[in-house]
Amino acid sequence: MSKTNPGNFFEDFSVGQVLRHATPRTVTEGDRAVYGSLYPTRFAVPSSAQFAASVGLDPHPVEELVAFHVAFGKTVPDISLNAVANLGYAECRFHRPVLPGDTLSTTSEVIGLKQNSNGRSGVVYVRSTATNQRGEVALDWARWVMVHKRDPEAPAPETVVPELAAAVAAEDLVLPTGLDFTDYDFAAAGEPHRFDDYEVGEKIDHVDGVTLTESEHQQATRLWQNTAKVHFNAQARPDGRQLIYGGHVISMARALSFNGLANAQLIAAINAGAHTAPAFAGDTVYAWSEVLDKAETSAPGVGALRLRLVATRDRDESMTLRDAETGKHAAGVLLDLDYWALIPR
Amino acid sequence: MSKTNPGNFFEDFSVGQVLRHATPRTVTEGDRAVYGSLYPTRFAVPSSAQFAASVGLDPHPVEELVAFHVAFGKTVPDISLNAVANLGYAECRFHRPVLPGDTLSTTSEVIGLKQNSNGRSGVVYVRSTATNQRGEVALDWARWVMVHKRDPEAPAPETVVPELAAAVAAEDLVLPTGLDFTDYDFAAAGEPHRFDDYEVGEKIDHVDGVTLTESEHQQATRLWQNTAKVHFNAQARPDGRQLIYGGHVISMARALSFNGLANAQLIAAINAGAHTAPAFAGDTVYAWSEVLDKAETSAPGVGALRLRLVATRDRDESMTLRDAETGKHAAGVLLDLDYWALIPR
Amino acid sequence: MSKTNPGNFFEDFSVGQVLRHATPRTVTEGDRAVYGSLYPTRFAVPSSAQFAASVGLDPHPVEELVAFHVAFGKTVPDISLNAVANLGYAECRFHRPVLPGDTLSTTSEVIGLKQNSNGRSGVVYVRSTATNQRGEVALDWARWVMVHKRDPEAPAPETVVPELAAAVAAEDLVLPTGLDFTDYDFAAAGEPHRFDDYEVGEKIDHVDGVTLTESEHQQATRLWQNTAKVHFNAQARPDGRQLIYGGHVISMARALSFNGLANAQLIAAINAGAHTAPAFAGDTVYAWSEVLDKAETSAPGVGALRLRLVATRDRDESMTLRDAETGKHAAGVLLDLDYWALIPR
């Protein structure tokens, strides 16, 4: 028993602590294919090497979310194996495309700690950085997660709550080297809507729904070497249900958003994210988006849309984010994600 | 809502109209592996790069049905999103092998229209052509599909019904450049039966059955970026059942046909195809074949068999295609496919 | 019917007979990705090309079990299509890493026969050898399987029972050329435990469990082109249940063993293996290991652990292999595998 990983508990973390996560993982064309079998993704850049090259991306990058899930999965055994809940993300930036053949490794630094008033758990804030085999940063992000204490009697650490930006500033977005949407082929990409066609405040119902299965979410989550027990083991929860990895819902919603946002080709940053309700096999997931902000960028022909991406259980044509009475996320909202996408101008 | 794709309705089509479908897609070794996890395919050419090279195919092509599904999937959002039924295929020819790294794009031309007498739908005939990144034709085919009208009051178009060949003539088959079965290794391929061992009229019961699951058909269909709602969304049909993509049954039957047709290595053409009954998860699919015709070809050692491939729900050892009383396809027949295969002489 | 493969029956085998199995199969990065979606594997060597290169393995090999399943799958149509039970493995050695792009072919020689006293079946012993496209041996193993007779009246063959080693001797292990654990990165690999930290007799509860699904085991088994009907066809057994391929449990247990044996990077040999109870979808599989032996090797920094890997239905923290009363495998034990792993010293 002593050789197995019990995961870290709240009192195992200290501010400034650096955790180097196992195990490095090489991303391949196989991952692109499996991803495409699990999510209805159709964005032209990750779908077509030829299209990607036509906008300056050669070799052919995988989707940012592939990189995110791989990099995030590394952190689970050390950060969230004993988590009660994944509370939020902030300041996630994609620094360079991840290419087949790249090997990702992830390191995390503890940037905050706050014990809960019940004394049985606390919130751990980490900043995680994934690098490729050349040591270049591929992406980084902050995350906070509620973690059990091993011993409720263990003393509370000094409370440190890091200041995290509500959103990545448009001028801090990192654009892939060479990205150029000047000769963007809208017909090939699937929709005519460009940067100027979207208005702040506009909402888009992405219409399509996908019914989740027990096999598919496990295959996805396993592909990222995510080891959280509740996803794979029907005996891990008293109700015998397998909780679906929140990232599965992120990828599903992002893929569904193609229908109305087909030209939002690349994710440049994730500003915030909350998994507001659990998802289970049998749920039918829909998505809608809201345009939160718009910004120009320095890359030729490239604009940035700040989008709220909302996944719901069952379709909500009213696109209601919050319950009017309680102010909390409306019943049925599974995901509330805030991100920057790059789109042709 | 206005930014999402509502699909085309019957009155949106006009004869001569050309639709350029989104989104181009690069085929990779990942697709071959996922395909192999979903279908019990064992044909030596797509299974082994070494075997393929030994018959003149180097680099290592993927199965023709991988190319077909990818190319077909492109057409769904524009042609059949509002389809009532996929009525048939004709004149499908594979013009050159598709190799890992190839990017396929598909274009369709409307070649016929015929409003139904009920005024609420009509039949759309299209000829679709998939090209690779060099603009070379990879495959083309005709297809007709019954599509809803948006407005039953919309006037009927002039009826144009294209003349489509009952079968691709043997002399019109395109053989892969370099294909040579002279030194074909029957032991490696798995069966001794060659061109001369098959007789017109002969039927082969392929014996094996596969029970379909909800996850696998969705993964397959999603891999092809097929967006038809009924396959993925349990809420799309009143009965809550997810209709299985007809192409899933085609690939399953083709893979099952290995047992008795192991040397029918390549599909050169699909002459006709009908999805005669819906398939659902839980169904156990079997297949049988009938030799319809035989032809010599110009490639060394290569013959062509015209085969009827029939998929059934539950095994039918009697191999009955049509109900003796009604003349319609027998209950349990899911697929009636007519194709040309290339086999060593 | 006559063209399909009925499989061999007991009386079709003779000692000394050599069977060359169809069909050769090329292993790719796609297989690595699909494997990673089906098993929670995290061993650093197969996970990371960079890590593999750092221990002398470049290009990046796939897991030994990928090679085993592919090579084993080839033998099913000829050896075990009419099997009652797979009785055991012995003397399995991995002779060289299998790399993406390698094509594996398998040949078997019948090395023993023993008719059962009931006259209706018998045990067939084979030694199988998988070679790559250069004719180099990738792995070989002995296996014995109980096979039905076609005709119970057929005369019994002379009984020949081969002598098979209880275990591969440590000095007979083949180490991958260039393997060097001198600069092994324990932090990247995920655990600090090295050769000297394991003691003979030590047991390790791997803690984690995975609930099996109908789709995943079929995808895995199909990936290896294994054609045994009971895995795929719910109509093949009177109880309508689909028997899970024993190799699925081997791979699951091996992947689960990462938690406590993360540095047991490579499988050098399989000494023995028994599938002691059937597994079905819905079962939750756990694993524990016992250190049976230890040995030094000639490769720099590389030690060998002989391990018993036990998979159980439901967790057995007592790690009981055999029922105290009957001496048989305890209820719940699915797999009893004995293998040599290579680990840094």
JSON list of N, CA and C in Angstrom, two decimals, chain B residues 233-282:
[
{"chain": "B", "resi": 233, "resn": "ASN", "atom": "N", "xyz": [-28.29, 12.14, -31.06]},
{"chain": "B", "resi": 233, "resn": "ASN", "atom": "CA", "xyz": [-29.15, 12.80, -30.10]},
{"chain": "B", "resi": 233, "resn": "ASN", "atom": "C", "xyz": [-30.39, 11.95, -29.83]},
{"chain": "B", "resi": 234, "resn": "ALA", "atom": "N", "xyz": [-30.46, 11.40, -28.63]},
{"chain": "B", "resi": 234, "resn": "ALA", "atom": "CA", "xyz": [-31.57, 10.52, -28.28]},
{"chain": "B", "resi": 234, "resn": "ALA", "atom": "C", "xyz": [-32.89, 11.29, -28.21]},
{"chain": "B", "resi": 235, "resn": "GLN", "atom": "N", "xyz": [-32.81, 12.63, -28.22]},
{"chain": "B", "resi": 235, "resn": "GLN", "atom": "CA", "xyz": [-34.03, 13.44, -28.17]},
{"chain": "B", "resi": 235, "resn": "GLN", "atom": "C", "xyz": [-34.52, 13.82, -29.57]},
{"chain": "B", "resi": 236, "resn": "ALA", "atom": "N", "xyz": [-33.82, 13.34, -30.60]},
{"chain": "B", "resi": 236, "resn": "ALA", "atom": "CA", "xyz": [-34.16, 13.76, -31.96]},
{"chain": "B", "resi": 236, "resn": "ALA", "atom": "C", "xyz": [-35.31, 12.97, -32.57]},
{"chain": "B", "resi": 237, "resn": "ARG", "atom": "N", "xyz": [-35.60, 11.81, -31.98]},
{"chain": "B", "resi": 237, "resn": "ARG", "atom": "CA", "xyz": [-36.69, 10.98, -32.47]},
{"chain": "B", "resi": 237, "resn": "ARG", "atom": "C", "xyz": [-37.70, 10.78, -31.34]},
{"chain": "B", "resi": 238, "resn": "PRO", "atom": "N", "xyz": [-38.97, 10.69, -31.70]},
{"chain": "B", "resi": 238, "resn": "PRO", "atom": "CA", "xyz": [-39.99, 10.52, -30.67]},
{"chain": "B", "resi": 238, "resn": "PRO", "atom": "C", "xyz": [-39.77, 9.27, -29.82]},
{"chain": "B", "resi": 239, "resn": "ASP", "atom": "N", "xyz": [-39.19, 8.22, -30.41]},
{"chain": "B", "resi": 239, "resn": "ASP", "atom": "CA", "xyz": [-39.04, 6.97, -29.64]},
{"chain": "B", "resi": 239, "resn": "ASP", "atom": "C", "xyz": [-37.78, 6.97, -28.79]},
{"chain": "B", "resi": 240, "resn": "GLY", "atom": "N", "xyz": [-36.97, 8.05, -28.85]},
{"chain": "B", "resi": 240, "resn": "GLY", "atom": "CA", "xyz": [-35.78, 8.11, -28.01]},
{"chain": "B", "resi": 240, "resn": "GLY", "atom": "C", "xyz": [-34.66, 7.18, -28.43]},
{"chain": "B", "resi": 241, "resn": "ARG", "atom": "N", "xyz": [-34.79, 6.60, -29.61]},
{"chain": "B", "resi": 241, "resn": "ARG", "atom": "CA", "xyz": [-33.74, 5.69, -30.06]},
{"chain": "B", "resi": 241, "resn": "ARG", "atom": "C", "xyz": [-32.81, 6.44, -31.03]},
{"chain": "B", "resi": 242, "resn": "GLN", "atom": "N", "xyz": [-31.56, 6.07, -31.02]},
{"chain": "B", "resi": 242, "resn": "GLN", "atom": "CA", "xyz": [-30.60, 6.71, -31.90]},
{"chain": "B", "resi": 242, "resn": "GLN", "atom": "C", "xyz": [-30.43, 5.85, -33.15]},
{"chain": "B", "resi": 243, "resn": "LEU", "atom": "N", "xyz": [-30.80, 6.42, -34.27]},
{"chain": "B", "resi": 243, "resn": "LEU", "atom": "CA", "xyz": [-30.71, 5.72, -35.55]},
{"chain": "B", "resi": 243, "resn": "LEU", "atom": "C", "xyz": [-29.24, 5.58, -35.94]},
{"chain": "B", "resi": 244, "resn": "ILE", "atom": "N", "xyz": [-28.85, 4.40, -36.33]},
{"chain": "B", "resi": 244, "resn": "ILE", "atom": "CA", "xyz": [-27.45, 4.17, -36.68]},
{"chain": "B", "resi": 244, "resn": "ILE", "atom": "C", "xyz": [-27.19, 4.56, -38.14]},
{"chain": "B", "resi": 245, "resn": "TYR", "atom": "N", "xyz": [-26.13, 5.34, -38.34]},
{"chain": "B", "resi": 245, "resn": "TYR", "atom": "CA", "xyz": [-25.70, 5.75, -39.68]},
{"chain": "B", "resi": 245, "resn": "TYR", "atom": "C", "xyz": [-25.60, 4.53, -40.60]},
{"chain": "B", "resi": 246, "resn": "GLY", "atom": "N", "xyz": [-26.24, 4.62, -41.75]},
{"chain": "B", "resi": 246, "resn": "GLY", "atom": "CA", "xyz": [-26.22, 3.51, -42.69]},
{"chain": "B", "resi": 246, "resn": "GLY", "atom": "C", "xyz": [-24.81, 3.08, -43.06]},
{"chain": "B", "resi": 247, "resn": "GLY", "atom": "N", "xyz": [-23.90, 4.03, -43.10]},
{"chain": "B", "resi": 247, "resn": "GLY", "atom": "CA", "xyz": [-22.52, 3.71, -43.43]},
{"chain": "B", "resi": 247, "resn": "GLY", "atom": "C", "xyz": [-21.86, 2.81, -42.40]},
{"chain": "B", "resi": 248, "resn": "HIS", "atom": "N", "xyz": [-22.35, 2.88, -41.16]},
{"chain": "B", "resi": 248, "resn": "HIS", "atom": "CA", "xyz": [-21.82, 1.99, -40.12]},
{"chain": "B", "resi": 248, "resn": "HIS", "atom": "C", "xyz": [-22.13, 0.53, -40.48]},
{"chain": "B", "resi": 249, "resn": "VAL", "atom": "N", "xyz": [-23.31, 0.33, -41.01]},
{"chain": "B", "resi": 249, "resn": "VAL", "atom": "CA", "xyz": [-23.71, -1.02, -41.40]},
{"chain": "B", "resi": 249, "resn": "VAL", "atom": "C", "xyz": [-22.92, -1.46, -42.64]},
{"chain": "B", "resi": 250, "resn": "ILE", "atom": "N", "xyz": [-22.67, -0.53, -43.55]},
{"chain": "B", "resi": 250, "resn": "ILE", "atom": "CA", "xyz": [-21.85, -0.86, -44.72]},
{"chain": "B", "resi": 250, "resn": "ILE", "atom": "C", "xyz": [-20.47, -1.35, -44.28]},
{"chain": "B", "resi": 251, "resn": "SER", "atom": "N", "xyz": [-19.83, -0.58, -43.42]},
{"chain": "B", "resi": 251, "resn": "SER", "atom": "CA", "xyz": [-18.48, -0.96, -42.99]},
{"chain": "B", "resi": 251, "resn": "SER", "atom": "C", "xyz": [-18.48, -2.26, -42.19]},
{"chain": "B", "resi": 252, "resn": "MET", "atom": "N", "xyz": [-19.51, -2.44, -41.37]},
{"chain": "B", "resi": 252, "resn": "MET", "atom": "CA", "xyz": [-19.59, -3.68, -40.58]},
{"chain": "B", "resi": 252, "resn": "MET", "atom": "C", "xyz": [-19.75, -4.88, -41.52]},
{"chain": "B", "resi": 253, "resn": "ALA", "atom": "N", "xyz": [-20.64, -4.75, -42.49]},
{"chain": "B", "resi": 253, "resn": "ALA", "atom": "CA", "xyz": [-20.89, -5.87, -43.40]},
{"chain": "B", "resi": 253, "resn": "ALA", "atom": "C", "xyz": [-19.65, -6.16, -44.26]},
{"chain": "B", "resi": 254, "resn": "ARG", "atom": "N", "xyz": [-19.02, -5.10, -44.73]},
{"chain": "B", "resi": 254, "resn": "ARG", "atom": "CA", "xyz": [-17.82, -5.30, -45.54]},
{"chain": "B", "resi": 254, "resn": "ARG", "atom": "C", "xyz": [-16.74, -6.02, -44.72]},
{"chain": "B", "resi": 255, "resn": "ALA", "atom": "N", "xyz": [-16.57, -5.63, -43.48]},
{"chain": "B", "resi": 255, "resn": "ALA", "atom": "CA", "xyz": [-15.56, -6.27, -42.63]},
{"chain": "B", "resi": 255, "resn": "ALA", "atom": "C", "xyz": [-15.93, -7.73, -42.37]},
{"chain": "B", "resi": 256, "resn": "LEU", "atom": "N", "xyz": [-17.20, -7.97, -42.10]},
{"chain": "B", "resi": 256, "resn": "LEU", "atom": "CA", "xyz": [-17.64, -9.36, -41.86]},
{"chain": "B", "resi": 256, "resn": "LEU", "atom": "C", "xyz": [-17.43, -10.23, -43.09]},
{"chain": "B", "resi": 257, "resn": "SER", "atom": "N", "xyz": [-17.49, -9.62, -44.27]},
{"chain": "B", "resi": 257, "resn": "SER", "atom": "CA", "xyz": [-17.38, -10.39, -45.51]},
{"chain": "B", "resi": 257, "resn": "SER", "atom": "C", "xyz": [-15.98, -10.95, -45.73]},
{"chain": "B", "resi": 258, "resn": "PHE", "atom": "N", "xyz": [-15.03, -10.52, -44.91]},
{"chain": "B", "resi": 258, "resn": "PHE", "atom": "CA", "xyz": [-13.69, -11.10, -44.98]},
{"chain": "B", "resi": 258, "resn": "PHE", "atom": "C", "xyz": [-13.77, -12.62, -44.92]},
{"chain": "B", "resi": 259, "resn": "ASN", "atom": "N", "xyz": [-14.67, -13.11, -44.10]},
{"chain": "B", "resi": 259, "resn": "ASN", "atom": "CA", "xyz": [-14.79, -14.55, -43.90]},
{"chain": "B", "resi": 259, "resn": "ASN", "atom": "C", "xyz": [-15.51, -15.17, -45.10]},
{"chain": "B", "resi": 260, "resn": "GLY", "atom": "N", "xyz": [-14.74, -15.46, -46.13]},
{"chain": "B", "resi": 260, "resn": "GLY", "atom": "CA", "xyz": [-15.28, -16.01, -47.37]},
{"chain": "B", "resi": 260, "resn": "GLY", "atom": "C", "xyz": [-14.88, -15.18, -48.57]},
{"chain": "B", "resi": 261, "resn": "LEU", "atom": "N", "xyz": [-14.50, -13.95, -48.32]},
{"chain": "B", "resi": 261, "resn": "LEU", "atom": "CA", "xyz": [-14.07, -13.05, -49.39]},
{"chain": "B", "resi": 261, "resn": "LEU", "atom": "C", "xyz": [-12.80, -12.30, -48.99]},
{"chain": "B", "resi": 262, "resn": "ALA", "atom": "N", "xyz": [-11.90, -13.00, -48.30]},
{"chain": "B", "resi": 262, "resn": "ALA", "atom": "CA", "xyz": [-10.71, -12.36, -47.76]},
{"chain": "B", "resi": 262, "resn": "ALA", "atom": "C", "xyz": [-9.84, -11.74, -48.85]},
{"chain": "B", "resi": 263, "resn": "ASN", "atom": "N", "xyz": [-9.97, -12.28, -50.07]},
{"chain": "B", "resi": 263, "resn": "ASN", "atom": "CA", "xyz": [-9.11, -11.77, -51.15]},
{"chain": "B", "resi": 263, "resn": "ASN", "atom": "C", "xyz": [-9.77, -10.69, -51.99]},
{"chain": "B", "resi": 264, "resn": "ALA", "atom": "N", "xyz": [-10.99, -10.35, -51.68]},
{"chain": "B", "resi": 264, "resn": "ALA", "atom": "CA", "xyz": [-11.66, -9.22, -52.34]},
{"chain": "B", "resi": 264, "resn": "ALA", "atom": "C", "xyz": [-11.11, -7.94, -51.71]},
{"chain": "B", "resi": 265, "resn": "GLN", "atom": "N", "xyz": [-9.84, -7.68, -51.99]},
{"chain": "B", "resi": 265, "resn": "GLN", "atom": "CA", "xyz": [-9.03, -6.72, -51.24]},
{"chain": "B", "resi": 265, "resn": "GLN", "atom": "C", "xyz": [-9.48, -5.28, -51.35]},
{"chain": "B", "resi": 266, "resn": "LEU", "atom": "N", "xyz": [-9.87, -4.88, -52.54]},
{"chain": "B", "resi": 266, "resn": "LEU", "atom": "CA", "xyz": [-10.13, -3.46, -52.78]},
{"chain": "B", "resi": 266, "resn": "LEU", "atom": "C", "xyz": [-11.52, -3.28, -53.34]},
{"chain": "B", "resi": 267, "resn": "ILE", "atom": "N", "xyz": [-12.16, -2.19, -52.97]},
{"chain": "B", "resi": 267, "resn": "ILE", "atom": "CA", "xyz": [-13.44, -1.82, -53.58]},
{"chain": "B", "resi": 267, "resn": "ILE", "atom": "C", "xyz": [-13.13, -0.87, -54.73]},
{"chain": "B", "resi": 268, "resn": "ALA", "atom": "N", "xyz": [-13.54, -1.24, -55.92]},
{"chain": "B", "resi": 268, "resn": "ALA", "atom": "CA", "xyz": [-13.28, -0.38, -57.07]},
{"chain": "B", "resi": 268, "resn": "ALA", "atom": "C", "xyz": [-14.46, 0.54, -57.36]},
{"chain": "B", "resi": 269, "resn": "ALA", "atom": "N", "xyz": [-15.65, 0.08, -57.04]},
{"chain": "B", "resi": 269, "resn": "ALA", "atom": "CA", "xyz": [-16.85, 0.88, -57.35]},
{"chain": "B", "resi": 269, "resn": "ALA", "atom": "C", "xyz": [-18.00, 0.39, -56.49]},
{"chain": "B", "resi": 270, "resn": "ILE", "atom": "N", "xyz": [-18.94, 1.30, -56.21]},
{"chain": "B", "resi": 270, "resn": "ILE", "atom": "CA", "xyz": [-20.22, 0.91, -55.62]},
{"chain": "B", "resi": 270, "resn": "ILE", "atom": "C", "xyz": [-21.29, 1.19, -56.65]},
{"chain": "B", "resi": 271, "resn": "ASN", "atom": "N", "xyz": [-21.97, 0.14, -57.07]},
{"chain": "B", "resi": 271, "resn": "ASN", "atom": "CA", "xyz": [-22.94, 0.28, -58.16]},
{"chain": "B", "resi": 271, "resn": "ASN", "atom": "C", "xyz": [-24.29, 0.79, -57.67]},
{"chain": "B", "resi": 272, "resn": "ALA", "atom": "N", "xyz": [-24.66, 0.34, -56.49]},
{"chain": "B", "resi": 272, "resn": "ALA", "atom": "CA", "xyz": [-25.97, 0.69, -55.95]},
{"chain": "B", "resi": 272, "resn": "ALA", "atom": "C", "xyz": [-25.97, 0.34, -54.47]},
{"chain": "B", "resi": 273, "resn": "GLY", "atom": "N", "xyz": [-26.84, 1.01, -53.74]},
{"chain": "B", "resi": 273, "resn": "GLY", "atom": "CA", "xyz": [-26.92, 0.71, -52.31]},
{"chain": "B", "resi": 273, "resn": "GLY", "atom": "C", "xyz": [-28.23, 1.19, -51.74]},
{"chain": "B", "resi": 274, "resn": "ALA", "atom": "N", "xyz": [-28.82, 0.37, -50.91]},
{"chain": "B", "resi": 274, "resn": "ALA", "atom": "CA", "xyz": [-30.06, 0.77, -50.26]},
{"chain": "B", "resi": 274, "resn": "ALA", "atom": "C", "xyz": [-30.01, 0.35, -48.80]},
{"chain": "B", "resi": 275, "resn": "HIS", "atom": "N", "xyz": [-30.36, 1.32, -47.94]},
{"chain": "B", "resi": 275, "resn": "HIS", "atom": "CA", "xyz": [-30.51, 1.03, -46.51]},
{"chain": "B", "resi": 275, "resn": "HIS", "atom": "C", "xyz": [-31.97, 0.66, -46.31]},
{"chain": "B", "resi": 276, "resn": "THR", "atom": "N", "xyz": [-32.24, -0.63, -46.23]},
{"chain": "B", "resi": 276, "resn": "THR", "atom": "CA", "xyz": [-33.61, -1.11, -46.35]},
{"chain": "B", "resi": 276, "resn": "THR", "atom": "C", "xyz": [-34.37, -1.15, -45.03]},
{"chain": "B", "resi": 277, "resn": "ALA", "atom": "N", "xyz": [-33.65, -1.03, -43.92]},
{"chain": "B", "resi": 277, "resn": "ALA", "atom": "CA", "xyz": [-34.31, -0.98, -42.61]},
{"chain": "B", "resi": 277, "resn": "ALA", "atom": "C", "xyz": [-33.35, -0.29, -41.66]},
{"chain": "B", "resi": 278, "resn": "PRO", "atom": "N", "xyz": [-33.89, 0.35, -40.63]},
{"chain": "B", "resi": 278, "resn": "PRO", "atom": "CA", "xyz": [-33.01, 1.04, -39.67]},
{"chain": "B", "resi": 278, "resn": "PRO", "atom": "C", "xyz": [-32.32, 0.05, -38.75]},
{"chain": "B", "resi": 279, "resn": "ALA", "atom": "N", "xyz": [-31.13, 0.41, -38.30]},
{"chain": "B", "resi": 279, "resn": "ALA", "atom": "CA", "xyz": [-30.40, -0.40, -37.32]},
{"chain": "B", "resi": 279, "resn": "ALA", "atom": "C", "xyz": [-30.26, 0.40, -36.03]},
{"chain": "B", "resi": 280, "resn": "PHE", "atom": "N", "xyz": [-30.27, -0.32, -34.92]},
{"chain": "B", "resi": 280, "resn": "PHE", "atom": "CA", "xyz": [-30.18, 0.31, -33.61]},
{"chain": "B", "resi": 280, "resn": "PHE", "atom": "C", "xyz": [-29.19, -0.46, -32.73]},
{"chain": "B", "resi": 281, "resn": "ALA", "atom": "N", "xyz": [-28.69, 0.20, -31.71]},
{"chain": "B", "resi": 281, "resn": "ALA", "atom": "CA", "xyz": [-27.84, -0.48, -30.73]},
{"chain": "B", "resi": 281, "resn": "ALA", "atom": "C", "xyz": [-28.57, -1.69, -30.18]},
{"chain": "B", "resi": 282, "resn": "GLY", "atom": "N", "xyz": [-27.86, -2.77, -30.02]},
{"chain": "B", "resi": 282, "resn": "GLY", "atom": "CA", "xyz": [-28.45, -4.02, -29.55]},
{"chain": "B", "resi": 282, "resn": "GLY", "atom": "C", "xyz": [-28.72, -5.00, -30.67]}
]
